[in-house]
PDB file of C-alpha atoms in Angstrom:
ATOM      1  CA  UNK A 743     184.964 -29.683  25.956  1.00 60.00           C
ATOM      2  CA  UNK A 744     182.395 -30.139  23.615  1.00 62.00           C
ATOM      3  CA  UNK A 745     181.892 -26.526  20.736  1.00 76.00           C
ATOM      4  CA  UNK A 746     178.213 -27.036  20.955  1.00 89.00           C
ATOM      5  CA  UNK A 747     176.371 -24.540  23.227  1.00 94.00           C
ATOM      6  CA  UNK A 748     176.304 -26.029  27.083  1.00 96.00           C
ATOM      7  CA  UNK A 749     172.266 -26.185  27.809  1.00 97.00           C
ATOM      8  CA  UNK A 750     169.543 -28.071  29.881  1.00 98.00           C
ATOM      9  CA  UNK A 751     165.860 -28.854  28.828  1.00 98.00           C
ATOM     10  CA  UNK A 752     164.147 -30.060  31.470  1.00 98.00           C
ATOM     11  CA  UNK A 753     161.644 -32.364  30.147  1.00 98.00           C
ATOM     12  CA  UNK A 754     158.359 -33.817  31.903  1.00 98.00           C
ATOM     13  CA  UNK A 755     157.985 -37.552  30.783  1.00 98.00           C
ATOM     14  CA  UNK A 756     154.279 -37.804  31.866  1.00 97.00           C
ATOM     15  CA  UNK A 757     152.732 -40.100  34.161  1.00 96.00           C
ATOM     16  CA  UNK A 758     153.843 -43.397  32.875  1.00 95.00           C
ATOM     17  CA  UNK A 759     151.796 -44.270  29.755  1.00 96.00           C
ATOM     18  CA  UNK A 760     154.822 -43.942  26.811  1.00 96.00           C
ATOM     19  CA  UNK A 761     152.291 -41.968  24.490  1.00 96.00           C
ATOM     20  CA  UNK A 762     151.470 -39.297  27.378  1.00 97.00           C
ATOM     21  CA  UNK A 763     154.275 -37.559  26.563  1.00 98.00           C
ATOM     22  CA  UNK A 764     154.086 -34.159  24.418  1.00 98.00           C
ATOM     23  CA  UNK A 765     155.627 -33.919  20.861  1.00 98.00           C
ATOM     24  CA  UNK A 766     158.094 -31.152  22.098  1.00 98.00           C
ATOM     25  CA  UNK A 767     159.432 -33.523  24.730  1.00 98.00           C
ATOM     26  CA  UNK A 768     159.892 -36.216  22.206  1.00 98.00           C
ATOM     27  CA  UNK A 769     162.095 -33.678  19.956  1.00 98.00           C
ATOM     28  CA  UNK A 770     164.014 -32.809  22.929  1.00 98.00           C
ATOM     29  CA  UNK A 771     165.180 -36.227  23.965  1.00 98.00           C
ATOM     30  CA  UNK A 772     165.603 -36.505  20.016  1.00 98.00           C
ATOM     31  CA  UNK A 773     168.095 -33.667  20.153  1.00 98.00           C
ATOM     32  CA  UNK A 774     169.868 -34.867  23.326  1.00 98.00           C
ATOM     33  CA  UNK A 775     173.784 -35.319  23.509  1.00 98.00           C
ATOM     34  CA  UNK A 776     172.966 -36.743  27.113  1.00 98.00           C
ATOM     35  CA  UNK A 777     169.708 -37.880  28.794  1.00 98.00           C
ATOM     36  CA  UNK A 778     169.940 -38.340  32.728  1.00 98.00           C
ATOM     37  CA  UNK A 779     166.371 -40.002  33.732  1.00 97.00           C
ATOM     38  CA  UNK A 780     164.507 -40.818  36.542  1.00 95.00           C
ATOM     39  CA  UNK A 781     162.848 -43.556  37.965  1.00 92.00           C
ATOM     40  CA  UNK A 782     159.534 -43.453  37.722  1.00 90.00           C
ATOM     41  CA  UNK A 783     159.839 -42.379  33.844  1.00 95.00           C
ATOM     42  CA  UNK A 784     158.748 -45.041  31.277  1.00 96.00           C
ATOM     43  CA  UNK A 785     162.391 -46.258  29.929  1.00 96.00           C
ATOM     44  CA  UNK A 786     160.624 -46.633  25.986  1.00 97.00           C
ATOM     45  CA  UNK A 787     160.858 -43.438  25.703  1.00 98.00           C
ATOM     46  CA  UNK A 788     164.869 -43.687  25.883  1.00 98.00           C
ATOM     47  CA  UNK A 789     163.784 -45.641  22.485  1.00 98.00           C
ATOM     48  CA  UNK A 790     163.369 -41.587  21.214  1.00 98.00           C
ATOM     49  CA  UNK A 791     167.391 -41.021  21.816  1.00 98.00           C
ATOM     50  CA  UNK A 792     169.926 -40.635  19.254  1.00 97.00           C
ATOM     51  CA  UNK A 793     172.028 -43.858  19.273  1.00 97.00           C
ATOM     52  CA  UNK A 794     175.464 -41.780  19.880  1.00 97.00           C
ATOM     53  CA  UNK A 795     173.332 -40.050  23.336  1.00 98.00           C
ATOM     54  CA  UNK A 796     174.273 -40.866  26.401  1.00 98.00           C
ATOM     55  CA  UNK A 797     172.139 -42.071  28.620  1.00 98.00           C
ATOM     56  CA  UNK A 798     172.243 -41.827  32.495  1.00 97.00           C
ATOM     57  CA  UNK A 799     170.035 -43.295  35.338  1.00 96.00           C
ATOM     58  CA  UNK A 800     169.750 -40.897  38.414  1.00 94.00           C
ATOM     59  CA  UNK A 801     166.394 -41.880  39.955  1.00 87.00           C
ATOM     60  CA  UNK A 802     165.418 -43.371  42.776  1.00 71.00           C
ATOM     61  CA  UNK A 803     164.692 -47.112  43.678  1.00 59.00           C
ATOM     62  CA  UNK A 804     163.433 -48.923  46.590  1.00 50.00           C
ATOM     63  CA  UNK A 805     164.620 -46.595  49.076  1.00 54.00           C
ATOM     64  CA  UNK A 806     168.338 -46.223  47.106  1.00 56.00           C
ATOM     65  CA  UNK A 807     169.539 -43.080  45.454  1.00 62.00           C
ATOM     66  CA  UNK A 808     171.614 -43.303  42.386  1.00 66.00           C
ATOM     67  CA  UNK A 809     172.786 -40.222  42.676  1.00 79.00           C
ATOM     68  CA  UNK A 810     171.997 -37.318  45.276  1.00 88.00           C
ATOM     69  CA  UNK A 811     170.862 -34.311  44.118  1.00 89.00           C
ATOM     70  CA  UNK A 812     173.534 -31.770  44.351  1.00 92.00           C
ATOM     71  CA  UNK A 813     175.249 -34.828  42.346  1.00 93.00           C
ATOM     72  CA  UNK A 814     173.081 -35.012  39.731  1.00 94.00           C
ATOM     73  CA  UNK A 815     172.781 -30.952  39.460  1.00 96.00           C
ATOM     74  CA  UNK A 816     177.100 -30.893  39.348  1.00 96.00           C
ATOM     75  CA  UNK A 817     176.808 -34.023  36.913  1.00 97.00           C
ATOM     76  CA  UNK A 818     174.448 -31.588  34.140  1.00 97.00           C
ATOM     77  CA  UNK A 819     176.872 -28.894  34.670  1.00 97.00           C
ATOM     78  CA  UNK A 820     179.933 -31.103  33.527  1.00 97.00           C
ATOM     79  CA  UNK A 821     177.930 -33.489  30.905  1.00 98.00           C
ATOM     80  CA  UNK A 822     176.765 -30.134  29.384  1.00 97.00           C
ATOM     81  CA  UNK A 823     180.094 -28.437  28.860  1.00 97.00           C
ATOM     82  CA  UNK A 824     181.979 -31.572  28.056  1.00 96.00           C
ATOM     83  CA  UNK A 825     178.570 -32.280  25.455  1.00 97.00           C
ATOM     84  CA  UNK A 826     176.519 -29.803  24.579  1.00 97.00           C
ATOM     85  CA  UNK A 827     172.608 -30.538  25.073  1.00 98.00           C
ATOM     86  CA  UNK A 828     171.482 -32.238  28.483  1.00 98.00           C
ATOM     87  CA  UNK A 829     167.898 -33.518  28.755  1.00 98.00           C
ATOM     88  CA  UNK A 830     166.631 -34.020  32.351  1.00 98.00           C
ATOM     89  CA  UNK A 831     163.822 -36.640  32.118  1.00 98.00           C
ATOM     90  CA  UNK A 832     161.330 -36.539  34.602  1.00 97.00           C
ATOM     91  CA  UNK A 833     158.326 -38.322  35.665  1.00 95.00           C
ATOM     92  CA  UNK A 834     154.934 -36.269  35.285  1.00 96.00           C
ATOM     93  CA  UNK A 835     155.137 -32.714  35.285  1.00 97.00           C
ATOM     94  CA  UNK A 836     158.667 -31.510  36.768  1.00 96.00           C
ATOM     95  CA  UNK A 837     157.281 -28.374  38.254  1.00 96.00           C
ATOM     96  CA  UNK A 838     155.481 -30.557  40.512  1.00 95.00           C
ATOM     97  CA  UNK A 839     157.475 -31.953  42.941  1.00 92.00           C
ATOM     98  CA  UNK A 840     160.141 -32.670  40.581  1.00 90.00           C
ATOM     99  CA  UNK A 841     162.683 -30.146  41.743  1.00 91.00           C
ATOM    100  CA  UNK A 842     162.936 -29.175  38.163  1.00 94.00           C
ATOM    101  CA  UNK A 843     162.938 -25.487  39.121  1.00 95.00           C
ATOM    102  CA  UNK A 844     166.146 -26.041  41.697  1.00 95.00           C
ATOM    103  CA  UNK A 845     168.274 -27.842  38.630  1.00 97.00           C
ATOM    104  CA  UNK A 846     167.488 -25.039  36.639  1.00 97.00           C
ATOM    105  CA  UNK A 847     168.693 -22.472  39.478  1.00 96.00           C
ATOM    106  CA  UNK A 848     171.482 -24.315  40.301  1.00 97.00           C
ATOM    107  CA  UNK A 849     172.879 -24.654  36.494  1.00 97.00           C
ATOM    108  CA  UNK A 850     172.153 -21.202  35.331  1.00 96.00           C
ATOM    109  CA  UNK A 851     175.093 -19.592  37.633  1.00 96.00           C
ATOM    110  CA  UNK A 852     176.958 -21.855  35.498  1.00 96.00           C
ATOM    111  CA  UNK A 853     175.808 -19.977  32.324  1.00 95.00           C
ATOM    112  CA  UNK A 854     174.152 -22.922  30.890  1.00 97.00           C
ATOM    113  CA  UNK A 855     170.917 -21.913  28.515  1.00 97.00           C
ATOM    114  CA  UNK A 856     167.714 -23.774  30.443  1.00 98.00           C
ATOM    115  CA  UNK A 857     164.286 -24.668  28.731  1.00 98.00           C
ATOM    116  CA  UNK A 858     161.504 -26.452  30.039  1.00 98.00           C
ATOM    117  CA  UNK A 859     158.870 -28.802  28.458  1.00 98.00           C
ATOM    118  CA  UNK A 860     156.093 -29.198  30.547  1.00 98.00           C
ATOM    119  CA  UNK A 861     154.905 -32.773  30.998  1.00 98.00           C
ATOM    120  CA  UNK A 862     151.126 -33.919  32.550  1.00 97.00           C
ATOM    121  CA  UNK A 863     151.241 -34.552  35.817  1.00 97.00           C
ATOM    122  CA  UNK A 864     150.206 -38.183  37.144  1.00 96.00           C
ATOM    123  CA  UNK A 865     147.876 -35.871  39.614  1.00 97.00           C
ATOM    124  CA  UNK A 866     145.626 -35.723  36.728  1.00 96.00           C
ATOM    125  CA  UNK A 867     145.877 -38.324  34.618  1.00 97.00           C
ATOM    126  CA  UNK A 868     145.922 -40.497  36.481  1.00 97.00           C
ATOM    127  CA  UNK A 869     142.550 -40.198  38.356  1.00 97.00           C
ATOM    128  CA  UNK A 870     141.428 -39.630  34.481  1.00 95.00           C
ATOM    129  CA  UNK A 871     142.659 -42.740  33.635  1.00 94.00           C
ATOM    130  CA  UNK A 872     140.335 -44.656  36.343  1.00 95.00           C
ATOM    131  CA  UNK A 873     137.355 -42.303  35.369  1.00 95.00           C
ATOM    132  CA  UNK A 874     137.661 -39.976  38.187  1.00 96.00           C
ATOM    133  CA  UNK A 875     136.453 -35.935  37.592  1.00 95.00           C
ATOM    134  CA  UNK A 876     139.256 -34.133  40.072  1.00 96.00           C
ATOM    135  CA  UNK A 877     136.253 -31.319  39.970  1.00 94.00           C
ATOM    136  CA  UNK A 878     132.646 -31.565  38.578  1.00 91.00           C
ATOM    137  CA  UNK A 879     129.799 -29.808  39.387  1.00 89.00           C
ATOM    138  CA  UNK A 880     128.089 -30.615  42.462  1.00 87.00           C
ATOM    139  CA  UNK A 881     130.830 -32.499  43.786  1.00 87.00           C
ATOM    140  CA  UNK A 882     134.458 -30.600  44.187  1.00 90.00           C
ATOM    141  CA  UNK A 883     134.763 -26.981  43.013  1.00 92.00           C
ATOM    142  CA  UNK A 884     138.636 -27.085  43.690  1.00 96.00           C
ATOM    143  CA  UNK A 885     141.571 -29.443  44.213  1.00 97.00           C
ATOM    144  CA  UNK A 886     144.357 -29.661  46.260  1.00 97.00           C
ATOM    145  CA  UNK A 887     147.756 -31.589  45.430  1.00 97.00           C
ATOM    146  CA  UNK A 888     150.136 -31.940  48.031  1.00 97.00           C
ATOM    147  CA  UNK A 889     153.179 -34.288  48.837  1.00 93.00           C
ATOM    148  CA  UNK A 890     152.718 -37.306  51.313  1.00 90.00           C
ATOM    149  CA  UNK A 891     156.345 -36.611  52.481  1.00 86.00           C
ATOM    150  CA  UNK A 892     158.203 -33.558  52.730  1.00 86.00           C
ATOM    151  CA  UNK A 893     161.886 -32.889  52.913  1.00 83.00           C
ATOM    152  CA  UNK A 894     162.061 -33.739  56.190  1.00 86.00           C
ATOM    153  CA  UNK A 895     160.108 -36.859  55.341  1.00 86.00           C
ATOM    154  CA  UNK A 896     157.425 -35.636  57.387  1.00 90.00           C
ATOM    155  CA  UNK A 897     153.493 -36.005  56.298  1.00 93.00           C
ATOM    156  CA  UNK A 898     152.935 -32.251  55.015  1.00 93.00           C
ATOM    157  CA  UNK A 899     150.701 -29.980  57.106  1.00 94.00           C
ATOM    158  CA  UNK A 900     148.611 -28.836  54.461  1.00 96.00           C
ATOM    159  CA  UNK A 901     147.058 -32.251  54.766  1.00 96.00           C
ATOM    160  CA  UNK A 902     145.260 -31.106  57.637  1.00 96.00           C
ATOM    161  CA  UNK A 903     144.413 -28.139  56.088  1.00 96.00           C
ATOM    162  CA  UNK A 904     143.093 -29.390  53.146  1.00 96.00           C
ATOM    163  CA  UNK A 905     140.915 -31.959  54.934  1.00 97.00           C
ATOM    164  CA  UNK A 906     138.629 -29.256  56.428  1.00 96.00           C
ATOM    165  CA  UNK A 907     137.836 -28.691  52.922  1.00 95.00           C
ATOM    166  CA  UNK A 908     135.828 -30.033  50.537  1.00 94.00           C
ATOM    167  CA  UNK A 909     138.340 -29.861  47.831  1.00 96.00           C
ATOM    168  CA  UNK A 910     139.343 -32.969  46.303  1.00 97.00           C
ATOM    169  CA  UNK A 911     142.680 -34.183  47.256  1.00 98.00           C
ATOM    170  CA  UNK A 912     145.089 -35.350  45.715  1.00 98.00           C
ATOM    171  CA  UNK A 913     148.304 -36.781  47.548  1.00 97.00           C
ATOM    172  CA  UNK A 914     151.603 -37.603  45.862  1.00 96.00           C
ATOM    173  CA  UNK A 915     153.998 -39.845  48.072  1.00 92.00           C
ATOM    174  CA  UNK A 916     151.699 -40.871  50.693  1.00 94.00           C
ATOM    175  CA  UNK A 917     151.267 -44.451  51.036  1.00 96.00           C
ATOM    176  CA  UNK A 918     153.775 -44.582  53.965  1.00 94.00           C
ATOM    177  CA  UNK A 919     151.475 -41.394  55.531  1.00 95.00           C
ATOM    178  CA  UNK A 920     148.857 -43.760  54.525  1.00 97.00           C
ATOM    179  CA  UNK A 921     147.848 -44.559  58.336  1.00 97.00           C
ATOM    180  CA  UNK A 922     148.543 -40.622  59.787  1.00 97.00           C
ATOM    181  CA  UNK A 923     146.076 -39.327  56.171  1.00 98.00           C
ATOM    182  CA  UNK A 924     142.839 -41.755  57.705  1.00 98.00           C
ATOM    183  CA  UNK A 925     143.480 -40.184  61.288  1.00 97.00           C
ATOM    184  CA  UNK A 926     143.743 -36.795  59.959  1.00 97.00           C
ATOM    185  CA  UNK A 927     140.419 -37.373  58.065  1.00 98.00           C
ATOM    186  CA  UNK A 928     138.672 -39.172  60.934  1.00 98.00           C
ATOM    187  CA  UNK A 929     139.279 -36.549  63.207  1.00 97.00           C
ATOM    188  CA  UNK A 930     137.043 -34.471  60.784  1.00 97.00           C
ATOM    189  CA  UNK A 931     134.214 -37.021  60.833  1.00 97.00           C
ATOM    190  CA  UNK A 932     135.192 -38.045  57.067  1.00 97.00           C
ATOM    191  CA  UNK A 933     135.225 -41.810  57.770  1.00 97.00           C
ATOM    192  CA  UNK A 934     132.438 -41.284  54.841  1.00 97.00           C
ATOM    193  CA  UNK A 935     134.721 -40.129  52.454  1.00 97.00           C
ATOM    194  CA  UNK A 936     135.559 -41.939  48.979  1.00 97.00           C
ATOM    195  CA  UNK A 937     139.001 -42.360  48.498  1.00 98.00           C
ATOM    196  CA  UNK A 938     140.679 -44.435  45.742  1.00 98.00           C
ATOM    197  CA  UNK A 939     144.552 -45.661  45.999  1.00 98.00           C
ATOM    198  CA  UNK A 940     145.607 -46.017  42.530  1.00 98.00           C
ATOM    199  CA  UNK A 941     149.104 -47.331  41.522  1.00 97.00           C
ATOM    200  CA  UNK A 942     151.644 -47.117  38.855  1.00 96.00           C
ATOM    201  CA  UNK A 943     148.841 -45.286  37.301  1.00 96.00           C
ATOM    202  CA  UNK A 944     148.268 -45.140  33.338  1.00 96.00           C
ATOM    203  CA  UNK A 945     150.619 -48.072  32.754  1.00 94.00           C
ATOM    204  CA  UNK A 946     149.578 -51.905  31.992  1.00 92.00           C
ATOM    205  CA  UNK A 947     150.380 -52.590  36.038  1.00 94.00           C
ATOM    206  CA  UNK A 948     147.987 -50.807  37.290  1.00 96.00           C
ATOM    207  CA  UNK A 949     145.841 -51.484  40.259  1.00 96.00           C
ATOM    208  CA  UNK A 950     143.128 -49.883  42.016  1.00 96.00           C
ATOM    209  CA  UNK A 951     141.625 -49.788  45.137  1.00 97.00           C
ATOM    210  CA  UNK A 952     138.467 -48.121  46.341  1.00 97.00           C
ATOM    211  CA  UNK A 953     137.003 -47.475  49.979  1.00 97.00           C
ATOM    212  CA  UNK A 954     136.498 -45.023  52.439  1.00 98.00           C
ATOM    213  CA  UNK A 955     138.782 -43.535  55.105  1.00 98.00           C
ATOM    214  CA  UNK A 956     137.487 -46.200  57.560  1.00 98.00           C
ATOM    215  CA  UNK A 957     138.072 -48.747  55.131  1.00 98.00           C
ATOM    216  CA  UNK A 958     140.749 -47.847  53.052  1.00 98.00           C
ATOM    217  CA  UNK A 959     143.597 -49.508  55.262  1.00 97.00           C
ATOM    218  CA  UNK A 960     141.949 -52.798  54.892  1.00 97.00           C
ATOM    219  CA  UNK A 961     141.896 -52.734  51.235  1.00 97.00           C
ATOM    220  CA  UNK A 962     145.381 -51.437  50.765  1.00 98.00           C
ATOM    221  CA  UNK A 963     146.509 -54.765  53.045  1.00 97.00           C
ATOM    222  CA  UNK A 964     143.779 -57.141  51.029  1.00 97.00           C
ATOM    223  CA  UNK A 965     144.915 -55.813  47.308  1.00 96.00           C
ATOM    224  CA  UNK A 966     148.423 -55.585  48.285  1.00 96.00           C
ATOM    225  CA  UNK A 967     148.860 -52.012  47.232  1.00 97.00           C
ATOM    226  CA  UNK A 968     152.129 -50.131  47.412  1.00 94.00           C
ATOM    227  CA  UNK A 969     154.327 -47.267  45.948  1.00 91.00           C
ATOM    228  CA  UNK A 970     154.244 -45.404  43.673  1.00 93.00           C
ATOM    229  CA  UNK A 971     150.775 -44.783  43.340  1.00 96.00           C
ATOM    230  CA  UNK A 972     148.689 -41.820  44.191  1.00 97.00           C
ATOM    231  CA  UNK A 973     145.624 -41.537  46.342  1.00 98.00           C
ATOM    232  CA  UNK A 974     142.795 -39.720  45.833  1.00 98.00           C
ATOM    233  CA  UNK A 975     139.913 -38.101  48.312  1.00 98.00           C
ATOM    234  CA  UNK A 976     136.440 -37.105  47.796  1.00 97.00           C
ATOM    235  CA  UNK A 977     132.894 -37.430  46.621  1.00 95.00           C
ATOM    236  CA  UNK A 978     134.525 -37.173  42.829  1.00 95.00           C
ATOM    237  CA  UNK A 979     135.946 -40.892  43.887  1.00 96.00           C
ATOM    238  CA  UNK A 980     131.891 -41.959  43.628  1.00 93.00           C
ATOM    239  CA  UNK A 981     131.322 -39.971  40.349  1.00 89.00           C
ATOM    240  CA  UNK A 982     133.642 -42.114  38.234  1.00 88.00           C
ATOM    241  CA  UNK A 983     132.597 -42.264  34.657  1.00 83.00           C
ATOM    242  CA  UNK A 984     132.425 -46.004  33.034  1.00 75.00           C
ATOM    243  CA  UNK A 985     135.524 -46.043  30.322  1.00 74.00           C
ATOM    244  CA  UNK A 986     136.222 -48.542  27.620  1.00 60.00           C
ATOM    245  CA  UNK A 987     139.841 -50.810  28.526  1.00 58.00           C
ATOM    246  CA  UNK A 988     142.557 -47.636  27.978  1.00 55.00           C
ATOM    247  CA  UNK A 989     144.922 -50.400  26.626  1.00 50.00           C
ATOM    248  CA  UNK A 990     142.664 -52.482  24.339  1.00 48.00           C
ATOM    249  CA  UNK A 991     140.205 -49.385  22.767  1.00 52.00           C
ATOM    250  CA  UNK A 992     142.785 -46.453  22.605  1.00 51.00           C
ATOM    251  CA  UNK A 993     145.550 -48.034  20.974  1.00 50.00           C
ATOM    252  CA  UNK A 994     142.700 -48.871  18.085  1.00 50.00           C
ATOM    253  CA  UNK A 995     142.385 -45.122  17.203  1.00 47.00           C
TER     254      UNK A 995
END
């Protein structure tokens, strides 16, 4: 068993570009005796970890768990008190549909010490990224962020709720809802409604489509779009502001 004090920081990696990460996050994978990432997080950032850290992939891909997650929540309790400082590396934000808050109640009747480091969430960067305003004045007063698929895999409910709105939404984990999401909004008589499908958003692969909820099916099929990617819904689709190339201008600042 390691002497150093057994602890977790939970730390949110951002939404896939390797510089939206914040500096506390950086010093906390800097400080890691163990890192256990996800999937979706940008693996440069593993760049940040000491060289004797150990690092551990947990994540998800194509359909296949590395680990479940009462395995992964036993595995920080034992890497902690055999190490000393876990780091839980998450995609985004992981208060948002990042279980973050369940790892941290699950380790604390262990009597690990838990932190978190908040991360941005790819809910709103990543519409900022393509130029999209989640609210601006005239447009969307409010929006709503809700998961494509539940726990029990199912399309959430608030869907439907939010679609009576006119909130912009924003839908994590929806692309196989994709279908079940137009019908919801048709049934409103949104067919109208701007909606962009953006994936692996804020990183050099990503691709965008844009369309309505009557079209929006076609140009997923025609631009080949898949997971992960995030789709957005509302007139703030329409009011996209013109940016310079993110990759080509930023990185000159």
């Amino acid at each position: 068993m390691s002497l150093k004090t057994p602890k977790l920081t939970v730390v949110g990696a951002g939404p896939g570009d390797v510089e939206l990460i914040t500096l506390k996050g950086i010093k906390a994978i800097e400080s890691a005796d163990v890192v256990l990432y996800d999937a979706l997080i940008n693996e440069d950032l593993l760049k940040y970890a000491s060289a004797n850290a150990e690092l551990i992939f947990v994540g998800k891909r194509k359909g296949c768990y590395a680990f479940q997650q009462e395995q992964i929540n036993e595995l920080i309790v034992s890497k902690a008190k055999e190490k000393g400082h876990v780091v839980r590396l998450k995609g985004g934000d992981p208060f948002v549909f990042g279980r973050g808050a369940e790892e941290i109640d699950y380790v604390r009747q262990f009597g690990l010490e838990t932190y978190v480091v908040p991360g941005i969430s790819s809910s709103i960067a990543v519409p900022a990224y393509q130029g999209i305003p989640l609210t601006k004045r005239g447009a969307s007063e409010s929006f709503w962020v809700i998961t494509g698929t539940t726990k029990a895999h199912q399309l959430s409910d608030d869907v439907a709720i939010a679609a009576k709105s006119t909130a912009t939404i924003v839908i994590l984990m929806g692309m196989s809802k994709l279908d079940e999401i137009v019908q919801i909004f048709s049934a409103e008589n949104k067919q109208d409604t701007p909606i962009a499908i953006i994936q692996e958003g804020t990183t050099e692969n990503e691709k965008v489509g844009f369309g309505t909820i009557e079209t929006i099916v076609k140009v997923v099929e025609e631009k080949q779009l898949t997971n992960p990617a995030i789709i957005v819904i509302g007139d703030v689709v329409k009011k996209r502001v013109q940016l310079a190339s993110i990759y080509k201008e930023v990185n000159k600042l």
